[in-house]
Amino acid sequence: MGQVIFFAVLTLILIVAGFFVPVAGFFALMLCPLPLAVCACGEGHKKAAFAEIIVEAVLLLAISPTMALYFLLGCAPLSGTILILSESKKYKSSENYLICVAVSIVSKLFVMFVFWMFTGKNILLPDANAVKILMSQIYGNDREIKNLLNQVLIIFPKMIPAILILFSSLEAFLNYSLCNILVKKFYPSKKHPEDFPAFTSWRFPKSLMTVLFFALMIGYFTDFDDHPDLAMFAINLQILINFIMYAEGFSLIFWFMNRYKFNKIFKSLGGILLLFFPFLWAWVIIMGMCDNVFNFREKLSGSCNLKK
């Protein structure tokens, strides 16, 4: 019973933080499925279901029906999917991951639909007036900032497909991989999700560069005013592929660090810089693109990339 209460309380903390804590709450909301996924794999699906009932009851009766609805439709399905995949051992880790991404996307779309049915609003869209007030408090009445903000607010709704896919991809990766780590550590005798390949071996299909080329060509030759939907399709596609190339570039950098035996402190500092300093992101993406085309790791080590 103690474990059930612990996982239920941890889930409640994450979801409340996700709704009320700026910045850090974004990651808290993303990790909401994790406690129940670990509970299900380690303690069994019955205890996990009981923990979910506790969470739902507390959210619904004491905190917010909106949070209760989001958790039920947007978070719980991913926890259950991770449990099912852990027990089946039917698919490879990459296939498991794609299934988790698909479940996350479908659940978020369902949440959006339900909220739209009841409120007539898209919950993924920020309140334009609130954003303008916040920006005016930060930057004052700077005309350039205001013009840029107006452009972003116009374009942002059309970027929702890419944002949703990126959010679901990151959510699925974090919950799946962390569940794997935690179950192996605290429940070594229990079944856990399949391991991902070593991060330093991550490479993606070369066909992505062809897709990126066509997306760039569409964006270059398409007038936004005449064909806004086609132009935004190209932008969404570019965002997704750049994100994938960023992951490959990040993997390549850590492969170099491991190859030349950088110490853990230097690697940790490098990881922080590459994650949180935007001026480095473009260089990481370029490195990922170059590695995708030329396969530096294979040429330097003479070994093919690992696939699992």
Backbone as numpy.savetxt, mean C-alpha at the origin, in Angstrom:
# Nx Ny Nz CAx CAy CAz Cx Cy Cz
-8.48 -16.21 26.25 -9.31 -15.00 26.25 -8.45 -13.74 26.25
-7.33 -13.81 26.98 -6.44 -12.65 27.07 -5.88 -12.26 25.71
-5.53 -13.29 24.90 -4.99 -12.99 23.57 -6.05 -12.33 22.68
-7.29 -12.79 22.79 -8.37 -12.22 21.99 -8.56 -10.75 22.34
-8.58 -10.43 23.64 -8.73 -9.04 24.08 -7.57 -8.20 23.57
-6.36 -8.76 23.66 -5.16 -8.02 23.22 -5.27 -7.65 21.74
-5.60 -8.63 20.90 -5.68 -8.37 19.46 -6.84 -7.41 19.14
-7.94 -7.54 19.87 -9.08 -6.64 19.65 -8.72 -5.20 20.02
-8.06 -5.02 21.16 -7.66 -3.67 21.60 -6.65 -3.07 20.63
-5.69 -3.87 20.18 -4.70 -3.38 19.23 -5.36 -2.93 17.93
-6.34 -3.68 17.48 -7.08 -3.31 16.27 -7.83 -2.00 16.47
-8.45 -1.85 17.63 -9.19 -0.61 17.93 -8.25 0.60 17.96
-7.07 0.43 18.55 -6.10 1.52 18.60 -5.69 1.94 17.19
-5.44 0.96 16.33 -5.01 1.25 14.97 -6.10 1.98 14.18
-7.33 1.51 14.28 -8.38 2.12 13.47 -8.75 3.51 13.99
-8.75 3.72 15.30 -9.02 5.05 15.85 -7.89 6.01 15.46
-6.65 5.54 15.57 -5.51 6.37 15.16 -5.59 6.70 13.67
-6.04 5.71 12.89 -6.15 5.92 11.45 -7.11 7.03 11.08
-8.15 7.21 11.88 -9.14 8.24 11.58 -8.81 9.60 12.19
-8.01 9.62 13.27 -7.85 10.87 14.01 -6.41 11.41 14.08
-5.41 10.58 13.80 -4.02 11.03 13.91 -3.48 11.38 12.53
-3.01 12.61 12.32 -2.49 12.99 11.01 -1.21 12.21 10.66
-1.01 11.96 9.39 0.18 11.33 8.81 0.37 9.90 9.32
0.74 9.75 10.60 0.95 8.41 11.15 -0.32 7.58 11.09
-1.47 8.25 11.15 -2.74 7.56 11.07 -2.94 6.85 9.74
-2.33 7.39 8.69 -2.42 6.75 7.37 -1.88 5.33 7.43
-0.72 5.16 8.07 -0.11 3.83 8.18 -0.85 2.97 9.20
-1.39 3.60 10.25 -2.18 2.85 11.23 -3.41 2.25 10.56
-4.08 3.05 9.73 -5.27 2.55 9.03 -4.90 1.41 8.07
-3.74 1.53 7.47 -3.27 0.50 6.55 -2.99 -0.82 7.27
-2.61 -0.74 8.54 -2.24 -1.94 9.30 -3.40 -2.51 10.12
-4.59 -1.95 9.98 -5.74 -2.45 10.75 -6.01 -3.95 10.57
-5.84 -4.53 9.37 -6.11 -5.97 9.24 -5.08 -6.86 9.94
-3.91 -6.31 10.29 -2.81 -7.15 10.77 -3.11 -7.89 12.08
-3.58 -7.23 13.15 -3.79 -7.97 14.41 -4.71 -9.18 14.25
-5.81 -9.01 13.52 -6.73 -10.14 13.36 -6.14 -11.23 12.45
-5.31 -10.83 11.49 -4.66 -11.83 10.64 -3.70 -12.68 11.47
-2.93 -12.02 12.34 -2.00 -12.76 13.23 -2.79 -13.63 14.20
-3.87 -13.08 14.75 -4.72 -13.83 15.67 -5.30 -15.07 15.00
-5.76 -14.90 13.77 -6.36 -16.02 13.05 -5.33 -17.11 12.76
-4.13 -16.72 12.34 -3.09 -17.70 12.02 -2.54 -18.36 13.29
-2.41 -17.58 14.36 -1.78 -18.10 15.58 -2.74 -18.72 16.57
-3.92 -18.11 16.73 -4.86 -18.57 17.75 -6.03 -19.37 17.17
-6.24 -19.26 15.86 -7.35 -19.97 15.23 -8.45 -19.02 14.78
-9.20 -19.46 13.78 -10.21 -18.57 13.19 -11.37 -18.27 14.14
-11.68 -19.16 15.08 -12.78 -18.90 16.02 -12.45 -17.74 16.95
-11.23 -17.73 17.48 -10.83 -16.63 18.36 -10.72 -15.33 17.58
-10.24 -15.42 16.33 -10.15 -14.22 15.50 -11.54 -13.66 15.23
-12.51 -14.54 14.97 -13.89 -14.10 14.74 -14.46 -13.44 15.98
-14.15 -13.98 17.16 -14.62 -13.39 18.41 -14.00 -12.01 18.61
-12.69 -11.88 18.30 -12.01 -10.59 18.41 -12.65 -9.58 17.45
-13.01 -10.03 16.26 -13.65 -9.14 15.29 -15.01 -8.67 15.80
-15.76 -9.55 16.42 -17.06 -9.17 16.99 -16.89 -8.11 18.07
-15.85 -8.28 18.91 -15.58 -7.29 19.97 -15.27 -5.93 19.35
-14.40 -5.94 18.33 -14.02 -4.69 17.67 -15.25 -4.01 17.06
-16.04 -4.80 16.35 -17.23 -4.24 15.70 -18.21 -3.66 16.73
-18.40 -4.38 17.82 -19.35 -3.93 18.84 -18.88 -2.62 19.48
-17.60 -2.54 19.82 -17.07 -1.33 20.45 -17.16 -0.15 19.49
-16.76 -0.37 18.23 -16.82 0.72 17.25 -18.25 1.19 17.01
-19.15 0.23 16.89 -20.54 0.56 16.57 -21.25 1.25 17.72
-21.03 0.75 18.93 -21.80 1.23 20.08 -21.14 2.37 20.83
-19.81 2.44 20.78 -19.13 3.40 21.65 -18.31 4.45 20.91
-17.93 4.21 19.68 -17.02 5.15 19.01 -17.66 5.76 17.78
-17.82 4.96 16.71 -18.35 5.54 15.47 -18.86 4.45 14.55
-20.12 4.52 14.14 -20.64 3.56 13.15 -19.88 3.62 11.83
-19.37 4.81 11.49 -18.59 4.94 10.25 -17.34 4.08 10.33
-16.64 4.12 11.45 -15.45 3.29 11.63 -15.82 1.81 11.62
-16.95 1.49 12.25 -17.38 0.09 12.27 -17.64 -0.43 10.86
-18.27 0.40 10.04 -18.56 0.00 8.66 -17.27 -0.14 7.86
-16.34 0.81 8.04 -15.07 0.74 7.32 -14.30 -0.51 7.70
-14.27 -0.81 9.01 -13.52 -1.99 9.44 -14.14 -3.28 8.90
-15.46 -3.37 8.97 -16.15 -4.58 8.53 -15.95 -4.83 7.04
-16.07 -3.79 6.24 -16.03 -3.95 4.79 -14.64 -3.74 4.20
-13.81 -2.90 4.85 -12.54 -2.53 4.25 -11.32 -3.21 4.82
-11.40 -3.74 6.05 -10.23 -4.33 6.70 -10.36 -5.83 6.94
-11.48 -6.25 7.49 -11.67 -7.66 7.85 -11.49 -8.63 6.68
-11.94 -8.29 5.46 -11.76 -9.24 4.35 -10.30 -9.59 4.08
-9.38 -8.62 4.24 -7.97 -8.90 4.00 -7.41 -9.81 5.08
-7.84 -9.62 6.34 -7.40 -10.51 7.43 -7.81 -11.95 7.13
-9.06 -12.13 6.71 -9.55 -13.48 6.39 -8.83 -14.08 5.21
-8.50 -13.27 4.22 -7.79 -13.78 3.03 -6.41 -14.28 3.40
-5.69 -13.54 4.25 -4.35 -13.97 4.67 -4.43 -15.30 5.40
-5.45 -15.48 6.27 -5.63 -16.75 6.97 -5.85 -17.89 5.98
-6.74 -17.69 5.02 -7.05 -18.74 4.04 -5.81 -19.12 3.24
-5.05 -18.12 2.81 -3.85 -18.39 2.02 -2.78 -19.07 2.86
-2.71 -18.75 4.15 -1.74 -19.39 5.04 -2.03 -20.88 5.19
-3.30 -21.22 5.25 -3.69 -22.61 5.46 -3.64 -23.44 4.19
-3.87 -22.79 3.04 -3.99 -23.58 1.81 -2.63 -24.01 1.25
-1.63 -23.12 1.28 -0.31 -23.40 0.69 -0.43 -23.80 -0.78
-1.46 -23.33 -1.44 -1.73 -23.74 -2.82 -0.98 -22.88 -3.83
-0.72 -21.62 -3.47 -0.14 -20.68 -4.42 1.24 -20.23 -3.97
1.99 -19.70 -4.93 3.28 -19.09 -4.61 3.05 -17.75 -3.92
4.10 -17.24 -3.29 3.96 -15.99 -2.54 3.53 -14.84 -3.44
4.05 -14.80 -4.65 3.66 -13.71 -5.57 2.17 -13.80 -5.92
1.66 -15.03 -6.09 0.24 -15.21 -6.38 -0.61 -14.86 -5.15
-0.14 -15.26 -3.97 -0.83 -14.88 -2.73 -0.94 -13.36 -2.61
0.17 -12.70 -2.93 0.20 -11.24 -2.82 -0.81 -10.60 -3.77
-0.86 -11.07 -5.01 -1.80 -10.51 -5.98 -3.25 -10.75 -5.54
-3.51 -11.89 -4.93 -4.86 -12.17 -4.41 -5.19 -11.17 -3.29
-4.24 -10.91 -2.41 -4.47 -9.95 -1.31 -4.70 -8.55 -1.86
-3.94 -8.16 -2.89 -4.14 -6.84 -3.51 -5.55 -6.75 -4.09
-5.96 -7.81 -4.80 -7.30 -7.81 -5.41 -8.39 -7.71 -4.35
-8.24 -8.45 -3.25 -9.23 -8.40 -2.16 -9.28 -6.99 -1.56
-8.11 -6.40 -1.36 -8.05 -5.06 -0.79 -8.74 -4.04 -1.71
-8.48 -4.13 -3.01 -9.08 -3.19 -3.96 -10.60 -3.34 -3.97
-11.07 -4.59 -4.06 -12.52 -4.84 -4.11 -13.18 -4.35 -2.82
-12.57 -4.62 -1.68 -13.16 -4.20 -0.41 -13.22 -2.68 -0.30
-12.17 -1.99 -0.77 -12.18 -0.52 -0.72 -13.22 0.05 -1.68
-13.37 -0.56 -2.84 -14.40 -0.12 -3.79 -15.79 -0.31 -3.19
-15.98 -1.42 -2.48 -17.27 -1.68 -1.85 -17.55 -0.64 -0.76
-16.51 -0.31 0.02 -16.66 0.73 1.04 -17.05 2.06 0.40
-16.35 2.41 -0.69 -16.66 3.65 -1.40 -18.11 3.66 -1.89
-18.55 2.52 -2.42 -19.92 2.44 -2.94 -20.94 2.60 -1.82
-20.72 1.92 -0.70 -21.67 1.99 0.42 -21.74 3.41 0.98
-20.57 4.04 1.16 -20.57 5.41 1.67 -21.22 6.37 0.69
-21.00 6.14 -0.59 -21.63 7.00 -1.60 -23.14 6.82 -1.59
-23.62 5.59 -1.39 -25.06 5.34 -1.33 -25.70 6.09 -0.18
-25.01 6.15 0.97 -25.60 6.78 2.16 -25.37 8.28 2.23
-24.24 8.75 1.69 -23.89 10.17 1.87 -23.84 10.95 0.56
-23.71 10.23 -0.57 -23.56 10.92 -1.85 -22.19 11.50 -2.06
-21.21 11.14 -1.19 -19.85 11.66 -1.29 -18.85 10.53 -1.46
-17.74 10.86 -2.12 -16.63 9.91 -2.26 -15.71 10.10 -1.07
-15.57 9.06 -0.23 -14.79 9.20 1.00 -13.30 9.38 0.72
-12.83 9.05 -0.49 -11.42 9.22 -0.80 -11.06 10.65 -1.18
-12.06 11.46 -1.46 -11.81 12.84 -1.84 -11.71 13.73 -0.61
-10.63 14.52 -0.51 -10.53 15.44 0.63 -11.53 16.57 0.51
-11.89 17.15 1.63 -12.77 18.31 1.63 -12.00 19.51 1.08
-12.43 19.99 -0.08 -11.69 21.06 -0.78 -11.56 22.30 0.09
-12.64 22.70 0.77 -12.59 23.90 1.60 -11.64 23.74 2.78
-11.66 22.55 3.38 -10.76 22.30 4.51 -9.29 22.35 4.06
-9.01 21.77 2.88 -7.64 21.79 2.34 -7.20 23.22 2.06
-8.09 24.02 1.48 -7.74 25.41 1.17 -7.47 26.21 2.44
-8.29 25.99 3.47 -8.08 26.70 4.75 -6.73 26.30 5.36
-6.43 24.99 5.32 -5.17 24.50 5.88 -3.98 25.09 5.13
-4.04 25.09 3.80 -2.94 25.62 2.99 -2.77 27.13 3.20
-3.88 27.84 3.38 -3.78 29.29 3.61 -3.14 29.58 4.96
-3.40 28.70 5.95 -2.78 28.87 7.26 -1.28 28.60 7.20
-0.89 27.67 6.33 0.53 27.31 6.23 1.29 28.30 5.34
0.72 28.60 4.16 1.44 29.40 3.16 0.93 30.82 3.02
-0.11 31.19 3.76 -0.66 32.54 3.64 -1.47 32.67 2.36
-1.43 33.85 1.77 -2.22 34.12 0.57 -1.36 34.13 -0.70
-0.36 33.28 -0.73 0.51 33.17 -1.91 -0.32 32.75 -3.12
-0.31 33.59 -4.18 -1.15 33.33 -5.34 -0.71 32.07 -6.09
0.59 31.85 -6.21 1.10 30.67 -6.93 0.68 29.39 -6.23
0.77 29.39 -4.90 0.36 28.21 -4.13 -1.13 27.95 -4.33
-1.92 29.02 -4.32 -3.36 28.86 -4.52 -3.69 28.28 -5.89
-3.02 28.78 -6.92 -3.25 28.26 -8.27 -2.86 26.80 -8.38
-1.70 26.46 -7.79 -1.25 25.06 -7.82 -2.23 24.17 -7.07
-2.72 24.64 -5.92 -3.67 23.86 -5.13 -4.97 23.64 -5.89
-5.44 24.66 -6.59 -6.67 24.52 -7.38 -6.51 23.49 -8.48
-5.33 23.47 -9.11 -5.07 22.49 -10.16 -5.04 21.07 -9.59
-4.42 20.94 -8.42 -4.34 19.61 -7.77 -5.74 19.12 -7.40
-6.56 19.99 -6.86 -7.92 19.61 -6.46 -8.77 19.21 -7.66
-8.48 19.79 -8.83 -9.21 19.43 -10.05 -8.76 18.06 -10.56
-7.45 17.82 -10.52 -6.89 16.59 -11.08 -7.04 15.40 -10.13
-7.00 15.67 -8.82 -6.95 14.59 -7.82 -8.05 13.53 -8.00
-9.32 13.93 -8.21 -10.36 12.89 -8.36 -10.09 11.91 -9.50
-9.42 12.38 -10.54 -9.13 11.51 -11.68 -7.92 10.60 -11.42
-7.20 10.87 -10.33 -6.05 10.03 -9.98 -6.43 8.94 -8.97
-7.70 8.87 -8.61 -8.13 7.89 -7.62 -7.80 6.45 -8.01
-7.95 6.04 -9.29 -7.58 4.65 -9.64 -6.15 4.29 -9.26
-5.20 5.16 -9.60 -3.80 4.88 -9.27 -3.58 4.91 -7.76
-4.20 5.88 -7.08 -4.04 5.99 -5.63 -4.62 4.77 -4.92
-5.77 4.31 -5.38 -6.40 3.14 -4.78 -5.55 1.89 -4.97
-5.02 1.71 -6.17 -4.18 0.53 -6.44 -2.89 0.58 -5.62
-2.28 1.76 -5.53 -1.05 1.89 -4.74 -1.32 1.64 -3.26
-2.40 2.21 -2.74 -2.75 1.98 -1.34 -2.98 0.50 -1.07
-3.76 -0.16 -1.93 -4.06 -1.57 -1.73 -2.82 -2.44 -1.88
-1.93 -2.07 -2.80 -0.68 -2.82 -2.99 0.19 -2.73 -1.75
0.31 -1.52 -1.21 1.13 -1.34 -0.01 0.47 -1.98 1.21
-0.84 -1.85 1.31 -1.57 -2.45 2.43 -1.41 -3.98 2.41
-1.59 -4.58 1.24 -1.46 -6.03 1.12 -0.04 -6.49 1.45
0.95 -5.75 0.95 2.35 -6.14 1.20 2.69 -6.06 2.68
2.35 -4.95 3.33 2.69 -4.77 4.74 1.99 -5.81 5.62
0.70 -6.02 5.41 -0.03 -6.96 6.25 0.40 -8.40 6.01
0.62 -8.76 4.75 1.01 -10.13 4.42 2.42 -10.42 4.98
3.37 -9.53 4.71 4.75 -9.78 5.13 4.91 -9.70 6.64
4.26 -8.71 7.28 4.36 -8.60 8.73 3.66 -9.76 9.44
2.54 -10.20 8.89 1.86 -11.38 9.46 2.78 -12.59 9.39
3.46 -12.76 8.28 4.40 -13.86 8.11 5.49 -13.81 9.18
6.07 -12.62 9.37 7.16 -12.45 10.34 6.67 -12.72 11.77
5.52 -12.12 12.12 5.03 -12.24 13.49 4.56 -13.64 13.84
3.91 -14.31 12.90 3.45 -15.68 13.17 4.65 -16.61 13.34
5.67 -16.44 12.50 6.87 -17.30 12.62 7.59 -17.04 13.94
7.54 -15.80 14.44 8.24 -15.47 15.68 7.48 -15.93 16.92
6.17 -15.65 16.96 5.40 -15.92 18.18 4.61 -17.22 18.13
4.39 -17.77 16.92 3.66 -19.03 16.79 4.43 -19.94 15.81
5.65 -20.33 16.17 6.50 -21.07 15.21 5.91 -22.41 14.76
5.01 -22.99 15.55 4.44 -24.28 15.17 3.21 -24.14 14.27
2.74 -22.92 14.06 1.54 -22.69 13.27 1.89 -22.42 11.81
0.90 -22.61 10.96 1.09 -22.30 9.54 1.14 -20.79 9.36
2.03 -20.37 8.46 2.18 -18.94 8.20 2.15 -18.69 6.69
1.94 -17.44 6.28 1.94 -17.16 4.84 3.27 -17.52 4.19
3.23 -17.84 2.91 4.45 -18.16 2.17 5.41 -16.97 2.20
6.71 -17.27 2.33 7.72 -16.21 2.33 7.83 -15.54 0.96
8.05 -14.23 0.99 8.39 -13.53 -0.25 9.83 -13.87 -0.63
10.17 -13.74 -1.92 11.60 -13.84 -2.29 12.39 -12.75 -1.58
13.69 -12.94 -1.47 14.55 -11.92 -0.86 14.35 -10.58 -1.57
14.24 -9.52 -0.80 13.96 -8.21 -1.39 15.02 -7.82 -2.42
16.27 -8.21 -2.18 17.34 -7.83 -3.09 17.28 -8.57 -4.43
16.35 -9.51 -4.57 16.22 -10.23 -5.83 15.01 -9.77 -6.65
14.31 -8.77 -6.15 13.08 -8.34 -6.83 13.39 -7.71 -8.18
12.79 -8.26 -9.23 12.81 -7.66 -10.56 11.43 -7.88 -11.19
11.08 -6.99 -12.12 9.75 -7.02 -12.71 9.85 -7.20 -14.22
8.76 -7.62 -14.88 8.82 -7.91 -16.32 9.25 -6.70 -17.14
10.07 -6.97 -18.18 10.53 -5.88 -19.05 9.38 -5.26 -19.84
8.30 -6.00 -19.97 7.16 -5.47 -20.72 6.60 -4.20 -20.10
6.89 -3.97 -18.81 6.42 -2.75 -18.15 7.01 -1.50 -18.80
8.24 -1.62 -19.31 8.85 -0.46 -19.96 8.14 -0.12 -21.26
7.65 -1.15 -21.94 6.87 -0.90 -23.16 5.57 -0.19 -22.82
4.91 -0.64 -21.76 3.67 0.00 -21.31 3.93 1.45 -20.92
5.03 1.68 -20.21 5.38 3.04 -19.81 5.63 3.92 -21.02
6.30 3.38 -22.03 6.57 4.15 -23.26 5.26 4.59 -23.91
4.31 3.67 -24.03 3.02 4.01 -24.63 2.26 5.02 -23.77
2.35 4.89 -22.45 1.68 5.85 -21.57 2.28 7.24 -21.75
3.61 7.30 -21.87 4.26 8.60 -22.10 3.86 9.20 -23.44
3.77 8.36 -24.46 3.38 8.84 -25.78 1.93 9.35 -25.78
1.06 8.61 -25.08 -0.33 9.06 -24.98 -0.39 10.42 -24.29
0.35 10.54 -23.20 0.36 11.80 -22.47 0.95 12.94 -23.28
1.98 12.64 -24.09 2.64 13.69 -24.87 1.77 14.19 -26.02
1.08 13.27 -26.68 0.32 13.64 -27.88 -1.15 13.94 -27.59
-1.58 13.76 -26.34 -2.99 13.99 -26.00 -3.15 15.34 -25.33
-4.04 16.13 -25.85 -4.36 17.43 -25.25 -5.32 17.21 -24.08
-4.93 17.70 -22.91 -5.73 17.46 -21.70 -7.12 18.06 -21.83
-7.23 19.24 -22.45 -8.53 19.90 -22.57 -9.47 19.17 -23.53
-8.90 18.58 -24.59 -9.72 17.89 -25.59 -10.08 16.47 -25.17
-9.11 15.76 -24.56 -9.33 14.36 -24.17 -8.86 14.15 -22.73
-9.56 14.72 -21.75 -9.10 14.63 -20.36 -9.05 13.20 -19.82
-10.02 12.36 -20.20 -10.05 10.99 -19.68 -8.85 10.19 -20.18
-8.51 10.34 -21.46 -7.36 9.62 -22.02 -6.06 10.13 -21.40
-5.97 11.43 -21.21 -4.77 12.00 -20.58 -4.61 11.50 -19.15
-5.71 11.44 -18.39 -5.63 10.97 -17.01 -5.36 9.48 -16.94
-5.84 8.72 -17.94 -5.50 7.29 -18.01 -3.99 7.14 -18.13
-3.37 7.94 -18.98 -1.92 7.88 -19.17 -1.20 8.27 -17.88
-1.69 9.30 -17.19 -1.06 9.74 -15.95 -1.16 8.66 -14.87
-2.34 8.04 -14.74 -2.51 6.96 -13.76 -1.55 5.80 -14.05
-1.42 5.47 -15.32 -0.54 4.37 -15.72 0.92 4.72 -15.40
1.30 5.94 -15.67 2.66 6.37 -15.36 2.95 6.31 -13.87
1.98 6.73 -13.07 2.15 6.70 -11.61 2.39 5.26 -11.14
1.59 4.33 -11.62 1.71 2.93 -11.20 3.06 2.33 -11.60
3.46 2.56 -12.84 4.72 1.96 -13.31 5.92 2.62 -12.63
5.84 3.93 -12.40 6.92 4.60 -11.66 7.06 4.02 -10.26
5.93 3.71 -9.63 5.96 3.09 -8.30 6.66 1.72 -8.35
6.34 0.93 -9.37 6.97 -0.39 -9.52 8.47 -0.24 -9.78
8.83 0.73 -10.63 10.25 0.95 -10.92 10.99 1.47 -9.68
10.27 2.24 -8.86 10.87 2.68 -7.59 11.21 1.47 -6.72
10.28 0.52 -6.64 10.53 -0.70 -5.85 11.73 -1.46 -6.40
11.85 -1.56 -7.73 12.98 -2.28 -8.31 14.29 -1.53 -8.07
14.24 -0.20 -8.20 15.44 0.59 -7.92 15.87 0.47 -6.47
14.92 0.48 -5.55 15.19 0.31 -4.13 15.85 -1.04 -3.88
15.30 -2.07 -4.52 15.85 -3.43 -4.40 17.28 -3.48 -4.93
17.52 -2.83 -6.07 18.86 -2.82 -6.66 19.87 -2.15 -5.73
19.49 -1.03 -5.13 20.40 -0.31 -4.23 20.78 -1.19 -3.05
19.80 -1.91 -2.50 20.11 -2.79 -1.35 20.91 -4.01 -1.80
20.72 -4.43 -3.04 21.56 -5.52 -3.57 23.02 -5.07 -3.62
23.27 -3.84 -4.08 24.63 -3.29 -4.10 25.19 -3.20 -2.68
24.36 -2.74 -1.74 24.82 -2.61 -0.36 25.22 -3.97 0.22
24.40 -5.00 -0.07 24.74 -6.33 0.41 25.99 -6.87 -0.27
26.09 -6.63 -1.57 27.23 -7.15 -2.35 28.55 -6.58 -1.83
28.53 -5.29 -1.50 29.76 -4.63 -1.04 29.81 -4.49 0.47
28.96 -5.27 1.15 29.02 -5.46 2.60 28.97 -4.14 3.39
27.98 -3.32 3.07 27.73 -2.12 3.87 27.21 -2.55 5.24
27.54 -1.82 6.28 27.06 -2.21 7.60 25.58 -1.84 7.76
24.97 -2.40 8.79 23.53 -2.25 8.98 23.11 -0.80 9.23
23.95 -0.04 9.94 23.62 1.35 10.22 23.55 2.15 8.93
24.53 1.95 8.06 24.56 2.68 6.79 23.35 2.28 5.93
23.03 0.98 5.92 21.88 0.54 5.13 20.57 1.12 5.68
20.46 1.19 7.00 19.25 1.77 7.60 19.12 3.25 7.26
20.22 3.99 7.34 20.20 5.41 6.98 19.87 5.59 5.50
20.46 4.72 4.67 20.16 4.79 3.24 18.70 4.53 2.95
18.12 3.54 3.63 16.71 3.23 3.44 15.82 4.40 3.85
16.15 5.05 4.97 15.37 6.21 5.43 15.45 7.35 4.42
16.64 7.62 3.92 16.82 8.69 2.94 16.01 8.42 1.68
16.07 7.18 1.19 15.39 6.84 -0.06 13.87 6.83 0.10
13.39 6.57 1.30 11.94 6.53 1.53 11.34 7.90 1.78
12.05 8.76 2.51 11.43 9.97 3.03 11.97 11.27 2.44
12.90 11.19 1.49 13.41 12.40 0.85 13.03 12.39 -0.62
11.96 13.14 -0.97 11.41 13.07 -2.33 12.38 13.41 -3.44
13.40 14.24 -3.16 14.32 14.61 -4.23 15.16 13.41 -4.71
15.17 12.33 -3.94 15.90 11.12 -4.35 15.02 10.14 -5.12
13.71 10.31 -5.05 12.80 9.33 -5.64 13.01 9.18 -7.14
13.20 10.30 -7.84 13.36 10.22 -9.30 14.59 9.40 -9.66
15.68 9.56 -8.88 16.90 8.79 -9.16 16.70 7.30 -8.91
15.95 6.98 -7.86 15.66 5.57 -7.58 14.83 4.96 -8.72
13.85 5.73 -9.22 13.02 5.26 -10.33 13.87 5.04 -11.58
14.78 5.96 -11.86 15.66 5.82 -13.02 16.54 4.58 -12.88
17.06 4.34 -11.69 17.88 3.14 -11.46 17.04 1.88 -11.68
15.78 1.91 -11.22 14.90 0.76 -11.43 14.64 0.51 -12.90
14.42 1.57 -13.67 14.20 1.42 -15.11 15.43 0.84 -15.80
16.62 1.36 -15.44 17.86 0.86 -16.04 18.08 -0.61 -15.70
17.81 -0.97 -14.44 17.97 -2.37 -14.05 16.96 -3.26 -14.76
15.75 -2.75 -14.96 14.72 -3.52 -15.65 15.14 -3.84 -17.07
15.82 -2.90 -17.72 16.25 -3.09 -19.11 17.55 -3.90 -19.19
18.53 -3.56 -18.34 19.87 -4.14 -18.49 20.20 -5.26 -17.51
19.38 -5.44 -16.48 19.59 -6.50 -15.48 21.01 -6.47 -14.92
21.33 -5.40 -14.19 22.67 -5.24 -13.64 23.08 -6.39 -12.73
22.14 -6.89 -11.95 22.48 -7.93 -10.99 22.95 -9.20 -11.68
22.29 -9.54 -12.76 22.71 -10.73 -13.51 24.07 -10.53 -14.15
24.30 -9.33 -14.68 25.56 -9.07 -15.35 26.72 -9.01 -14.36
26.46 -8.47 -13.17 27.53 -8.32 -12.19 27.80 -9.59 -11.39
26.79 -10.38 -11.18 26.96 -11.59 -10.36 26.96 -12.86 -11.18
26.45 -12.78 -12.44 26.38 -13.98 -13.29 25.27 -14.92 -12.90
24.38 -14.45 -12.00 23.27 -15.31 -11.59 21.96 -14.70 -11.99
21.00 -15.52 -12.33 19.66 -15.04 -12.72 18.92 -14.57 -11.48
17.99 -13.69 -11.70 17.17 -13.24 -10.56 16.34 -14.39 -10.03
16.17 -14.38 -8.70 15.42 -15.44 -8.04 13.96 -15.24 -8.24
13.25 -16.30 -8.50 11.81 -16.23 -8.62 11.19 -17.24 -7.69
10.10 -16.83 -7.14 9.40 -17.73 -6.22 7.95 -17.75 -6.55
